[in-house]
Amino acid sequence: MKGRGGRGDRTALGMWFWDIDRVLLLLTLLLIAVGLIAVGAASPAAATRYSGGKHIVPPLFYLWWQLIWIGVSLPILLVVSMLPVPLARRLALFGTVVCLVLLMLVPVIGVEKNGATRWINFGISLLQPSEFLKPCFVVTVAWLLSMRAQDAALPVVTITGGMTALVAFLLMLQPDFGQTVVFCAVWMALLMISGTPPKVMAGLIAAVPVGLLAAYLFYGVARARINAFLFPETEGIGAADHFQTNAAHDTITAGGWRGTGPGGGSMKFRLPEGQTDYIFSVIGEEFGLIACMIIAMLFLAIVVRVFVKLLDEEDEFRLFAAAGLATQFGVQALISMAVNTGLAPSKGMTLPFISYGGSSLIALSIGMGLLLAFTRRNPFVTRSKYIAHSGAHRSGI
């Protein structure tokens, strides 16, 4: 018991505590706490919106459910962060297969909500397979790209590109253009980080505007939302999207720099999905634009923290996986905040750890747990004269 709780504690919990990135964990817990406050602020407006006739939703309904989801997801985050890297990799590969199968089943047995079919009803709750696929997909692509170090002839760009195309096709059937953008952006970021030849990257980057043009011409949902963003007078589906972005802008600016105070917001009652997609606007109204800036800095701090920590990482798989997970986290946050501030068309994107939702919160906890597992290290190992350093480590299955 002599070393328990100190650096010499050799219990599993003790080694985890000293090896984990405690700053990254603290920033994550801070985001979860901010999210709970934000959902509490948005809950009365959401409850009013979904109440009608004899169906009355309690004002703090979403707050209590968010507490339940935190109670479920936080232990998952901690347990996943304790996994050995090989086991975490294998579970992510298995998760990719399972989530892809579920994603294929969504058009067949999925539940429609707000004009989109993205969820599968499991009785006690709705599950969104794409949310759980994101962290598993990142780890799988990272593993495939790291295999190129063992065999340069492996067509990893083609294989991972085929996976990304399949996921994008399934997502656009739902439709979910926002998640499609996230998957494609993370794939390209991983290709760049892994050292893909410049000619290949140049070709892929040149294909981006072509893909956007094709989406505009042949994908009705993308066309409607882009038209609503560029041409405010658009009618039909585009008009609904423009109403949402207008309502979000009016809400986020209603509180000024310091906000109206908790419970003092009124514009949030006009805001659709204020507890999920547009929660950043609710924060702006009740806690002010300064609070929004602080939250944006929290997201930036998490991403920067990960990339700085990876500067001396020698294991290619851990480098790619952690960088990919951080990129996915940052891209999702950036898109959500851009939509709320009117800098991007409406995409139905939740704000990580802050928006209400069970699938989103649990999936994000899995992703952050994996990120903590891949960035976990013993700071004393590299200082020991008994440890041989032979360059980059190779990762197998």
mmCIF file of C-alpha atoms in Angstrom:
data_model
loop_
_atom_site.group_PDB
_atom_site.id
_atom_site.type_symbol
_atom_site.label_atom_id
_atom_site.label_comp_id
_atom_site.label_asym_id
_atom_site.label_seq_id
_atom_site.Cartn_x
_atom_site.Cartn_y
_atom_site.Cartn_z
ATOM 1 C CA MET A 1 0.000 0.000 0.000
ATOM 2 C CA LYS A 2 3.058 2.204 0.242
ATOM 3 C CA GLY A 3 2.933 3.575 -3.266
ATOM 4 C CA ARG A 4 -0.856 3.668 -3.672
ATOM 5 C CA GLY A 5 -2.007 6.971 -5.128
ATOM 6 C CA GLY A 6 1.519 8.097 -6.000
ATOM 7 C CA ARG A 7 3.712 7.757 -9.064
ATOM 8 C CA GLY A 8 4.823 4.362 -7.813
ATOM 9 C CA ASP A 9 1.272 2.989 -7.665
ATOM 10 C CA ARG A 10 1.371 -0.131 -9.871
ATOM 11 C CA THR A 11 -2.344 -0.939 -9.712
ATOM 12 C CA ALA A 12 -4.254 -0.780 -13.000
ATOM 13 C CA LEU A 13 -6.133 2.341 -11.865
ATOM 14 C CA GLY A 14 -2.973 3.986 -10.587
ATOM 15 C CA MET A 15 -1.027 3.384 -13.804
ATOM 16 C CA TRP A 16 -3.995 4.630 -15.855
ATOM 17 C CA PHE A 17 -4.192 7.835 -13.826
ATOM 18 C CA TRP A 18 -0.518 8.670 -14.279
ATOM 19 C CA ASP A 19 -0.342 7.607 -17.948
ATOM 20 C CA ILE A 20 -3.541 9.352 -19.113
ATOM 21 C CA ASP A 21 -3.489 12.884 -20.516
ATOM 22 C CA ARG A 22 -5.171 14.483 -17.511
ATOM 23 C CA VAL A 23 -5.401 17.899 -19.183
ATOM 24 C CA LEU A 24 -7.292 16.397 -22.127
ATOM 25 C CA LEU A 25 -9.580 14.513 -19.757
ATOM 26 C CA LEU A 26 -10.229 17.681 -17.732
ATOM 27 C CA LEU A 27 -11.095 19.678 -20.873
ATOM 28 C CA THR A 28 -13.523 16.935 -21.908
ATOM 29 C CA LEU A 29 -15.217 16.883 -18.507
ATOM 30 C CA LEU A 30 -15.486 20.671 -18.669
ATOM 31 C CA LEU A 31 -17.250 20.423 -22.040
ATOM 32 C CA ILE A 32 -19.677 17.850 -20.634
ATOM 33 C CA ALA A 33 -20.453 20.170 -17.698
ATOM 34 C CA VAL A 34 -21.004 23.104 -20.066
ATOM 35 C CA GLY A 35 -23.275 20.888 -22.150
ATOM 36 C CA LEU A 36 -25.397 20.007 -19.144
ATOM 37 C CA ILE A 37 -25.899 23.699 -18.347
ATOM 38 C CA ALA A 38 -26.698 24.438 -21.992
ATOM 39 C CA VAL A 39 -29.252 21.627 -22.259
ATOM 40 C CA GLY A 40 -30.839 22.910 -19.043
ATOM 41 C CA ALA A 41 -31.190 26.322 -20.688
ATOM 42 C CA ALA A 42 -32.648 24.872 -23.905
ATOM 43 C CA SER A 43 -34.935 22.298 -22.266
ATOM 44 C CA PRO A 44 -37.945 24.567 -21.450
ATOM 45 C CA ALA A 45 -38.118 25.872 -25.029
ATOM 46 C CA ALA A 46 -37.832 22.360 -26.493
ATOM 47 C CA ALA A 47 -40.465 21.073 -24.063
ATOM 48 C CA THR A 48 -42.858 23.863 -25.062
ATOM 49 C CA ARG A 49 -42.265 23.140 -28.746
ATOM 50 C CA TYR A 50 -43.064 19.435 -28.402
ATOM 51 C CA SER A 51 -46.038 19.876 -26.088
ATOM 52 C CA GLY A 52 -49.525 20.066 -27.480
ATOM 53 C CA GLY A 53 -53.055 19.014 -26.532
ATOM 54 C CA LYS A 54 -52.911 16.365 -23.834
ATOM 55 C CA HIS A 55 -49.242 15.673 -24.503
ATOM 56 C CA ILE A 56 -47.286 17.819 -22.060
ATOM 57 C CA VAL A 57 -43.498 17.601 -21.901
ATOM 58 C CA PRO A 58 -42.055 18.679 -18.528
ATOM 59 C CA PRO A 59 -39.877 21.813 -18.770
ATOM 60 C CA LEU A 60 -36.716 20.013 -17.612
ATOM 61 C CA PHE A 61 -37.412 16.770 -19.479
ATOM 62 C CA TYR A 62 -34.312 17.045 -21.689
ATOM 63 C CA LEU A 63 -32.092 18.049 -18.774
ATOM 64 C CA TRP A 64 -32.996 14.936 -16.762
ATOM 65 C CA TRP A 65 -32.472 12.695 -19.774
ATOM 66 C CA GLN A 66 -29.140 14.345 -20.468
ATOM 67 C CA LEU A 67 -28.104 13.541 -16.889
ATOM 68 C CA ILE A 68 -29.041 9.916 -17.524
ATOM 69 C CA TRP A 69 -27.043 9.823 -20.765
ATOM 70 C CA ILE A 70 -24.033 11.352 -19.004
ATOM 71 C CA GLY A 71 -24.348 8.700 -16.315
ATOM 72 C CA VAL A 72 -24.190 6.050 -19.057
ATOM 73 C CA SER A 73 -21.538 7.617 -21.292
ATOM 74 C CA LEU A 74 -18.993 8.819 -18.720
ATOM 75 C CA PRO A 75 -18.163 5.306 -17.441
ATOM 76 C CA ILE A 76 -17.892 4.170 -21.087
ATOM 77 C CA LEU A 77 -15.405 6.971 -21.774
ATOM 78 C CA LEU A 78 -13.258 6.009 -18.771
ATOM 79 C CA VAL A 79 -13.355 2.267 -19.492
ATOM 80 C CA VAL A 80 -12.439 2.746 -23.170
ATOM 81 C CA SER A 81 -9.564 5.044 -22.179
ATOM 82 C CA MET A 82 -8.135 2.210 -20.042
ATOM 83 C CA LEU A 83 -8.029 -0.308 -22.914
ATOM 84 C CA PRO A 84 -4.643 -1.493 -24.192
ATOM 85 C CA VAL A 85 -3.980 -0.100 -27.667
ATOM 86 C CA PRO A 86 -4.141 -3.506 -29.478
ATOM 87 C CA LEU A 87 -7.494 -4.338 -27.854
ATOM 88 C CA ALA A 88 -8.893 -0.858 -28.589
ATOM 89 C CA ARG A 89 -7.851 -1.276 -32.236
ATOM 90 C CA ARG A 90 -9.515 -4.683 -32.568
ATOM 91 C CA LEU A 91 -12.747 -3.470 -30.980
ATOM 92 C CA ALA A 92 -12.806 -0.477 -33.338
ATOM 93 C CA LEU A 93 -12.331 -2.740 -36.372
ATOM 94 C CA PHE A 94 -15.193 -4.939 -35.161
ATOM 95 C CA GLY A 95 -17.300 -1.829 -34.496
ATOM 96 C CA THR A 96 -16.722 -0.618 -38.051
ATOM 97 C CA VAL A 97 -18.149 -3.839 -39.480
ATOM 98 C CA VAL A 98 -21.175 -3.803 -37.154
ATOM 99 C CA CYS A 99 -21.940 -0.120 -37.749
ATOM 100 C CA LEU A 100 -21.623 -0.500 -41.525
ATOM 101 C CA VAL A 101 -24.176 -3.326 -41.437
ATOM 102 C CA LEU A 102 -26.524 -1.187 -39.318
ATOM 103 C CA LEU A 103 -26.015 1.752 -41.675
ATOM 104 C CA MET A 104 -27.061 -0.470 -44.584
ATOM 105 C CA LEU A 105 -30.194 -1.452 -42.662
ATOM 106 C CA VAL A 106 -31.244 2.143 -41.923
ATOM 107 C CA PRO A 107 -33.074 2.674 -45.278
ATOM 108 C CA VAL A 108 -34.948 -0.593 -44.677
ATOM 109 C CA ILE A 109 -35.912 -0.506 -40.982
ATOM 110 C CA GLY A 110 -34.966 3.060 -40.039
ATOM 111 C CA VAL A 111 -37.195 5.587 -38.299
ATOM 112 C CA GLU A 112 -37.996 8.878 -40.022
ATOM 113 C CA LYS A 113 -37.605 12.073 -38.027
ATOM 114 C CA ASN A 114 -37.773 15.637 -39.363
ATOM 115 C CA GLY A 115 -37.668 14.398 -42.950
ATOM 116 C CA ALA A 116 -34.587 12.184 -42.514
ATOM 117 C CA THR A 117 -34.222 8.446 -41.871
ATOM 118 C CA ARG A 118 -31.100 8.122 -39.729
ATOM 119 C CA TRP A 119 -32.168 6.131 -36.693
ATOM 120 C CA ILE A 120 -33.014 2.541 -35.790
ATOM 121 C CA ASN A 121 -35.577 1.995 -33.047
ATOM 122 C CA PHE A 122 -34.313 -0.467 -30.420
ATOM 123 C CA GLY A 123 -37.320 -0.022 -28.160
ATOM 124 C CA ILE A 124 -35.824 1.862 -25.237
ATOM 125 C CA SER A 125 -34.106 4.407 -27.465
ATOM 126 C CA LEU A 126 -33.316 5.430 -31.028
ATOM 127 C CA LEU A 127 -29.791 4.612 -32.221
ATOM 128 C CA GLN A 128 -27.996 6.531 -34.969
ATOM 129 C CA PRO A 129 -25.425 4.148 -36.513
ATOM 130 C CA SER A 130 -23.452 6.917 -38.233
ATOM 131 C CA GLU A 131 -22.560 8.465 -34.861
ATOM 132 C CA PHE A 132 -20.998 5.221 -33.632
ATOM 133 C CA LEU A 133 -19.357 4.567 -36.986
ATOM 134 C CA LYS A 134 -17.313 7.800 -36.898
ATOM 135 C CA PRO A 135 -14.715 6.866 -34.236
ATOM 136 C CA CYS A 136 -14.503 3.258 -35.426
ATOM 137 C CA PHE A 137 -14.090 4.377 -39.045
ATOM 138 C CA VAL A 138 -11.236 6.738 -38.095
ATOM 139 C CA VAL A 139 -9.360 3.986 -36.251
ATOM 140 C CA THR A 140 -9.888 1.516 -39.111
ATOM 141 C CA VAL A 141 -8.582 3.953 -41.738
ATOM 142 C CA ALA A 142 -5.628 4.808 -39.473
ATOM 143 C CA TRP A 143 -4.770 1.111 -39.120
ATOM 144 C CA LEU A 144 -4.943 0.533 -42.883
ATOM 145 C CA LEU A 145 -2.738 3.547 -43.570
ATOM 146 C CA SER A 146 -0.212 2.422 -40.953
ATOM 147 C CA MET A 147 0.062 -0.951 -42.735
ATOM 148 C CA ARG A 148 1.670 0.832 -45.686
ATOM 149 C CA ALA A 149 4.896 1.038 -43.660
ATOM 150 C CA GLN A 150 5.096 -2.775 -43.734
ATOM 151 C CA ASP A 151 4.215 -3.114 -47.415
ATOM 152 C CA ALA A 152 4.433 -0.012 -49.608
ATOM 153 C CA ALA A 153 2.597 -1.842 -52.408
ATOM 154 C CA LEU A 154 -0.646 -2.054 -50.432
ATOM 155 C CA PRO A 155 -3.332 0.052 -52.210
ATOM 156 C CA VAL A 156 -4.411 1.728 -48.979
ATOM 157 C CA VAL A 157 -5.613 4.906 -50.689
ATOM 158 C CA THR A 158 -7.913 2.877 -52.951
ATOM 159 C CA ILE A 159 -9.171 0.678 -50.091
ATOM 160 C CA THR A 160 -9.867 3.545 -47.687
ATOM 161 C CA GLY A 161 -11.315 5.607 -50.524
ATOM 162 C CA GLY A 162 -13.735 2.787 -51.338
ATOM 163 C CA MET A 163 -14.773 2.591 -47.676
ATOM 164 C CA THR A 164 -15.341 6.345 -47.559
ATOM 165 C CA ALA A 165 -17.358 6.286 -50.788
ATOM 166 C CA LEU A 166 -19.570 3.490 -49.432
ATOM 167 C CA VAL A 167 -20.214 5.379 -46.191
ATOM 168 C CA ALA A 168 -20.907 8.605 -48.111
ATOM 169 C CA PHE A 169 -23.401 6.825 -50.386
ATOM 170 C CA LEU A 170 -25.266 5.307 -47.433
ATOM 171 C CA LEU A 171 -25.358 8.639 -45.603
ATOM 172 C CA MET A 172 -26.676 10.544 -48.590
ATOM 173 C CA LEU A 173 -29.544 8.044 -48.846
ATOM 174 C CA GLN A 174 -30.778 9.133 -45.393
ATOM 175 C CA PRO A 175 -30.094 12.053 -46.302
ATOM 176 C CA ASP A 176 -27.238 13.329 -44.102
ATOM 177 C CA PHE A 177 -24.990 15.645 -46.085
ATOM 178 C CA GLY A 178 -23.308 17.041 -42.957
ATOM 179 C CA GLN A 179 -22.002 13.681 -41.768
ATOM 180 C CA THR A 180 -20.876 12.923 -45.316
ATOM 181 C CA VAL A 181 -18.708 16.035 -45.226
ATOM 182 C CA VAL A 182 -17.204 14.968 -41.879
ATOM 183 C CA PHE A 183 -16.271 11.467 -43.080
ATOM 184 C CA CYS A 184 -14.728 12.763 -46.311
ATOM 185 C CA ALA A 185 -12.833 15.553 -44.539
ATOM 186 C CA VAL A 186 -11.370 13.150 -41.966
ATOM 187 C CA TRP A 187 -10.343 10.671 -44.680
ATOM 188 C CA MET A 188 -8.502 13.369 -46.628
ATOM 189 C CA ALA A 189 -6.869 14.692 -43.455
ATOM 190 C CA LEU A 190 -5.604 11.192 -42.611
ATOM 191 C CA LEU A 191 -4.223 10.752 -46.117
ATOM 192 C CA MET A 192 -2.337 14.012 -45.752
ATOM 193 C CA ILE A 193 -1.019 13.163 -42.263
ATOM 194 C CA SER A 194 0.095 9.698 -43.399
ATOM 195 C CA GLY A 195 2.312 11.111 -46.147
ATOM 196 C CA THR A 196 0.265 10.306 -49.237
ATOM 197 C CA PRO A 197 2.160 11.442 -52.378
ATOM 198 C CA PRO A 198 1.525 15.108 -53.299
ATOM 199 C CA LYS A 199 0.228 14.187 -56.764
ATOM 200 C CA VAL A 200 -2.466 11.996 -55.248
ATOM 201 C CA MET A 201 -3.435 14.665 -52.710
ATOM 202 C CA ALA A 202 -3.522 17.326 -55.436
ATOM 203 C CA GLY A 203 -5.879 15.148 -57.473
ATOM 204 C CA LEU A 204 -8.178 14.576 -54.501
ATOM 205 C CA ILE A 205 -8.223 18.261 -53.567
ATOM 206 C CA ALA A 206 -9.021 19.160 -57.184
ATOM 207 C CA ALA A 207 -11.912 16.672 -57.047
ATOM 208 C CA VAL A 208 -13.539 18.478 -54.106
ATOM 209 C CA PRO A 209 -15.148 21.330 -56.115
ATOM 210 C CA VAL A 210 -16.188 18.796 -58.754
ATOM 211 C CA GLY A 211 -17.878 16.712 -56.059
ATOM 212 C CA LEU A 212 -19.628 19.756 -54.597
ATOM 213 C CA LEU A 213 -20.868 20.749 -58.046
ATOM 214 C CA ALA A 214 -22.132 17.219 -58.649
ATOM 215 C CA ALA A 215 -23.908 17.249 -55.277
ATOM 216 C CA TYR A 216 -25.542 20.559 -56.177
ATOM 217 C CA LEU A 217 -26.673 19.332 -59.600
ATOM 218 C CA PHE A 218 -27.819 15.806 -58.738
ATOM 219 C CA TYR A 219 -28.481 15.750 -54.965
ATOM 220 C CA GLY A 220 -31.694 17.577 -54.147
ATOM 221 C CA VAL A 221 -31.058 18.022 -50.412
ATOM 222 C CA ALA A 222 -27.670 19.663 -50.971
ATOM 223 C CA ARG A 223 -29.087 21.887 -53.701
ATOM 224 C CA ALA A 224 -31.992 23.026 -51.521
ATOM 225 C CA ARG A 225 -29.747 23.899 -48.588
ATOM 226 C CA ILE A 226 -27.127 25.669 -50.675
ATOM 227 C CA ASN A 227 -29.873 27.664 -52.424
ATOM 228 C CA ALA A 228 -31.405 28.585 -49.077
ATOM 229 C CA PHE A 229 -28.005 29.758 -47.871
ATOM 230 C CA LEU A 230 -27.164 31.774 -50.995
ATOM 231 C CA PHE A 231 -30.644 32.936 -51.985
ATOM 232 C CA PRO A 232 -32.833 33.899 -48.998
ATOM 233 C CA GLU A 233 -35.971 34.163 -51.144
ATOM 234 C CA THR A 234 -35.881 30.407 -51.908
ATOM 235 C CA GLU A 235 -39.197 28.634 -51.347
ATOM 236 C CA GLY A 236 -40.050 25.055 -50.376
ATOM 237 C CA ILE A 237 -37.493 23.004 -48.412
ATOM 238 C CA GLY A 238 -34.958 25.766 -48.808
ATOM 239 C CA ALA A 239 -37.296 28.253 -47.146
ATOM 240 C CA ALA A 240 -37.508 26.029 -44.063
ATOM 241 C CA ASP A 241 -33.719 25.798 -43.896
ATOM 242 C CA HIS A 242 -33.406 29.555 -44.272
ATOM 243 C CA PHE A 243 -35.911 30.050 -41.445
ATOM 244 C CA GLN A 244 -33.766 27.866 -39.206
ATOM 245 C CA THR A 245 -30.539 29.731 -39.968
ATOM 246 C CA ASN A 246 -32.316 33.078 -39.520
ATOM 247 C CA ALA A 247 -33.772 31.966 -36.199
ATOM 248 C CA ALA A 248 -30.345 30.707 -35.077
ATOM 249 C CA HIS A 249 -28.703 34.030 -35.987
ATOM 250 C CA ASP A 250 -31.415 36.035 -34.204
ATOM 251 C CA THR A 251 -31.092 33.858 -31.113
ATOM 252 C CA ILE A 252 -27.306 33.833 -30.821
ATOM 253 C CA THR A 253 -27.140 37.631 -31.137
ATOM 254 C CA ALA A 254 -30.129 38.413 -28.900
ATOM 255 C CA GLY A 255 -28.121 38.293 -25.683
ATOM 256 C CA GLY A 256 -25.274 40.521 -26.807
ATOM 257 C CA TRP A 257 -21.835 39.994 -25.289
ATOM 258 C CA ARG A 258 -22.961 39.016 -21.771
ATOM 259 C CA GLY A 259 -26.283 37.286 -22.424
ATOM 260 C CA THR A 260 -29.733 37.607 -20.874
ATOM 261 C CA GLY A 261 -28.858 35.306 -17.981
ATOM 262 C CA PRO A 262 -29.944 31.702 -17.289
ATOM 263 C CA GLY A 263 -33.623 31.290 -18.126
ATOM 264 C CA GLY A 264 -33.903 34.835 -19.464
ATOM 265 C CA GLY A 265 -33.908 34.028 -23.155
ATOM 266 C CA SER A 266 -37.032 34.447 -25.263
ATOM 267 C CA MET A 267 -35.771 33.963 -28.817
ATOM 268 C CA LYS A 268 -34.953 30.319 -28.060
ATOM 269 C CA PHE A 269 -38.689 29.555 -28.045
ATOM 270 C CA ARG A 270 -38.749 30.301 -31.797
ATOM 271 C CA LEU A 271 -35.717 28.142 -32.474
ATOM 272 C CA PRO A 272 -36.281 24.615 -33.880
ATOM 273 C CA GLU A 273 -34.126 21.867 -32.333
ATOM 274 C CA GLY A 274 -32.576 24.294 -29.856
ATOM 275 C CA GLN A 275 -31.521 21.423 -27.601
ATOM 276 C CA THR A 276 -29.551 19.662 -30.350
ATOM 277 C CA ASP A 277 -28.473 21.270 -33.649
ATOM 278 C CA TYR A 278 -28.836 24.894 -32.497
ATOM 279 C CA ILE A 279 -27.770 24.715 -28.872
ATOM 280 C CA PHE A 280 -24.824 27.026 -29.578
ATOM 281 C CA SER A 281 -27.354 29.763 -30.374
ATOM 282 C CA VAL A 282 -29.152 29.179 -27.069
ATOM 283 C CA ILE A 283 -25.822 29.571 -25.275
ATOM 284 C CA GLY A 284 -25.254 32.842 -27.133
ATOM 285 C CA GLU A 285 -28.622 34.254 -26.066
ATOM 286 C CA GLU A 286 -28.511 33.325 -22.381
ATOM 287 C CA PHE A 287 -24.780 33.399 -21.637
ATOM 288 C CA GLY A 288 -23.534 35.809 -24.279
ATOM 289 C CA LEU A 289 -21.132 35.851 -27.190
ATOM 290 C CA ILE A 290 -18.215 35.821 -24.749
ATOM 291 C CA ALA A 291 -19.372 32.394 -23.532
ATOM 292 C CA CYS A 292 -19.556 31.215 -27.163
ATOM 293 C CA MET A 293 -15.990 32.361 -27.729
ATOM 294 C CA ILE A 294 -14.820 30.519 -24.600
ATOM 295 C CA ILE A 295 -16.507 27.310 -25.784
ATOM 296 C CA ALA A 296 -14.888 27.661 -29.211
ATOM 297 C CA MET A 297 -11.531 28.066 -27.462
ATOM 298 C CA LEU A 298 -12.196 24.873 -25.467
ATOM 299 C CA PHE A 299 -12.691 22.906 -28.677
ATOM 300 C CA LEU A 300 -9.566 24.459 -30.163
ATOM 301 C CA ALA A 301 -7.594 23.671 -27.002
ATOM 302 C CA ILE A 302 -8.533 19.984 -27.207
ATOM 303 C CA VAL A 303 -7.478 19.685 -30.861
ATOM 304 C CA VAL A 304 -4.234 21.630 -30.345
ATOM 305 C CA ARG A 305 -3.434 19.628 -27.201
ATOM 306 C CA VAL A 306 -3.681 16.356 -29.129
ATOM 307 C CA PHE A 307 -1.548 17.491 -32.061
ATOM 308 C CA VAL A 308 1.136 18.954 -29.802
ATOM 309 C CA LYS A 309 1.228 15.711 -27.845
ATOM 310 C CA LEU A 310 1.674 13.755 -31.085
ATOM 311 C CA LEU A 311 4.753 15.707 -32.212
ATOM 312 C CA ASP A 312 7.102 13.100 -30.723
ATOM 313 C CA GLU A 313 4.889 10.032 -31.294
ATOM 314 C CA GLU A 314 6.816 7.227 -33.012
ATOM 315 C CA ASP A 315 4.063 4.639 -33.434
ATOM 316 C CA GLU A 316 2.428 5.366 -36.779
ATOM 317 C CA PHE A 317 -0.894 3.768 -35.930
ATOM 318 C CA ARG A 318 -1.278 5.737 -32.693
ATOM 319 C CA LEU A 319 -0.257 8.913 -34.511
ATOM 320 C CA PHE A 320 -2.790 8.451 -37.326
ATOM 321 C CA ALA A 321 -5.607 7.260 -35.062
ATOM 322 C CA ALA A 322 -5.244 10.059 -32.507
ATOM 323 C CA ALA A 323 -4.818 12.724 -35.189
ATOM 324 C CA GLY A 324 -7.861 11.410 -37.060
ATOM 325 C CA LEU A 325 -10.051 11.339 -33.943
ATOM 326 C CA ALA A 326 -9.002 14.877 -33.033
ATOM 327 C CA THR A 327 -9.719 16.033 -36.593
ATOM 328 C CA GLN A 328 -13.154 14.408 -36.591
ATOM 329 C CA PHE A 329 -13.943 16.048 -33.239
ATOM 330 C CA GLY A 330 -12.772 19.467 -34.435
ATOM 331 C CA VAL A 331 -14.476 19.320 -37.843
ATOM 332 C CA GLN A 332 -17.820 18.387 -36.279
ATOM 333 C CA ALA A 333 -17.572 21.229 -33.753
ATOM 334 C CA LEU A 334 -16.529 23.696 -36.470
ATOM 335 C CA ILE A 335 -19.435 22.769 -38.759
ATOM 336 C CA SER A 336 -21.965 22.993 -35.921
ATOM 337 C CA MET A 337 -20.739 26.423 -34.808
ATOM 338 C CA ALA A 338 -20.556 27.655 -38.420
ATOM 339 C CA VAL A 339 -24.202 26.697 -39.002
ATOM 340 C CA ASN A 340 -25.295 28.430 -35.788
ATOM 341 C CA THR A 341 -23.478 31.638 -36.721
ATOM 342 C CA GLY A 342 -24.775 31.651 -40.294
ATOM 343 C CA LEU A 343 -21.408 30.887 -41.901
ATOM 344 C CA ALA A 344 -22.572 27.561 -43.375
ATOM 345 C CA PRO A 345 -25.852 26.071 -44.636
ATOM 346 C CA SER A 346 -28.028 24.073 -42.255
ATOM 347 C CA LYS A 347 -26.643 20.531 -41.843
ATOM 348 C CA GLY A 348 -28.242 19.047 -38.728
ATOM 349 C CA MET A 349 -24.911 18.702 -36.920
ATOM 350 C CA THR A 350 -24.726 18.364 -33.131
ATOM 351 C CA LEU A 351 -22.115 20.208 -31.044
ATOM 352 C CA PRO A 352 -19.832 17.572 -29.425
ATOM 353 C CA PHE A 353 -20.557 16.898 -25.732
ATOM 354 C CA ILE A 354 -22.855 19.931 -25.550
ATOM 355 C CA SER A 355 -25.920 19.047 -27.653
ATOM 356 C CA TYR A 356 -28.611 16.805 -26.210
ATOM 357 C CA GLY A 357 -28.770 13.200 -27.421
ATOM 358 C CA GLY A 358 -27.966 9.690 -26.245
ATOM 359 C CA SER A 359 -26.425 8.314 -29.446
ATOM 360 C CA SER A 360 -24.285 11.408 -29.903
ATOM 361 C CA LEU A 361 -23.064 11.527 -26.300
ATOM 362 C CA ILE A 362 -22.235 7.825 -26.037
ATOM 363 C CA ALA A 363 -20.524 7.747 -29.456
ATOM 364 C CA LEU A 364 -18.490 10.843 -28.593
ATOM 365 C CA SER A 365 -17.503 9.238 -25.295
ATOM 366 C CA ILE A 366 -16.267 6.166 -27.172
ATOM 367 C CA GLY A 367 -14.301 8.404 -29.529
ATOM 368 C CA MET A 368 -12.769 10.462 -26.729
ATOM 369 C CA GLY A 369 -12.019 7.284 -24.776
ATOM 370 C CA LEU A 370 -10.147 5.929 -27.801
ATOM 371 C CA LEU A 371 -8.317 9.233 -28.156
ATOM 372 C CA LEU A 372 -7.249 9.113 -24.501
ATOM 373 C CA ALA A 373 -6.152 5.484 -24.924
ATOM 374 C CA PHE A 374 -4.025 6.269 -27.987
ATOM 375 C CA THR A 375 -2.378 9.297 -26.353
ATOM 376 C CA ARG A 376 -1.754 7.494 -23.062
ATOM 377 C CA ARG A 377 1.931 7.094 -22.268
ATOM 378 C CA ASN A 378 4.316 6.606 -19.374
ATOM 379 C CA PRO A 379 6.502 9.736 -19.219
ATOM 380 C CA PHE A 380 9.289 7.829 -17.469
ATOM 381 C CA VAL A 381 9.718 5.120 -20.121
ATOM 382 C CA THR A 382 11.645 7.309 -22.550
ATOM 383 C CA ARG A 383 13.957 8.447 -19.753
ATOM 384 C CA SER A 384 15.079 4.951 -18.818
ATOM 385 C CA LYS A 385 18.514 3.832 -19.999
ATOM 386 C CA TYR A 386 17.225 0.250 -20.067
ATOM 387 C CA ILE A 387 14.678 0.942 -22.835
ATOM 388 C CA ALA A 388 15.921 0.527 -26.414
ATOM 389 C CA HIS A 389 14.581 2.978 -28.971
ATOM 390 C CA SER A 390 14.500 1.594 -32.477
ATOM 391 C CA GLY A 391 12.435 4.153 -34.356
ATOM 392 C CA ALA A 392 8.830 3.866 -35.309
ATOM 393 C CA HIS A 393 6.858 0.943 -33.917
ATOM 394 C CA ARG A 394 4.843 -1.182 -36.300
ATOM 395 C CA SER A 395 1.222 -1.989 -35.649
ATOM 396 C CA GLY A 396 -0.365 -5.303 -36.539
ATOM 397 C CA ILE A 397 -3.954 -6.352 -36.107
#
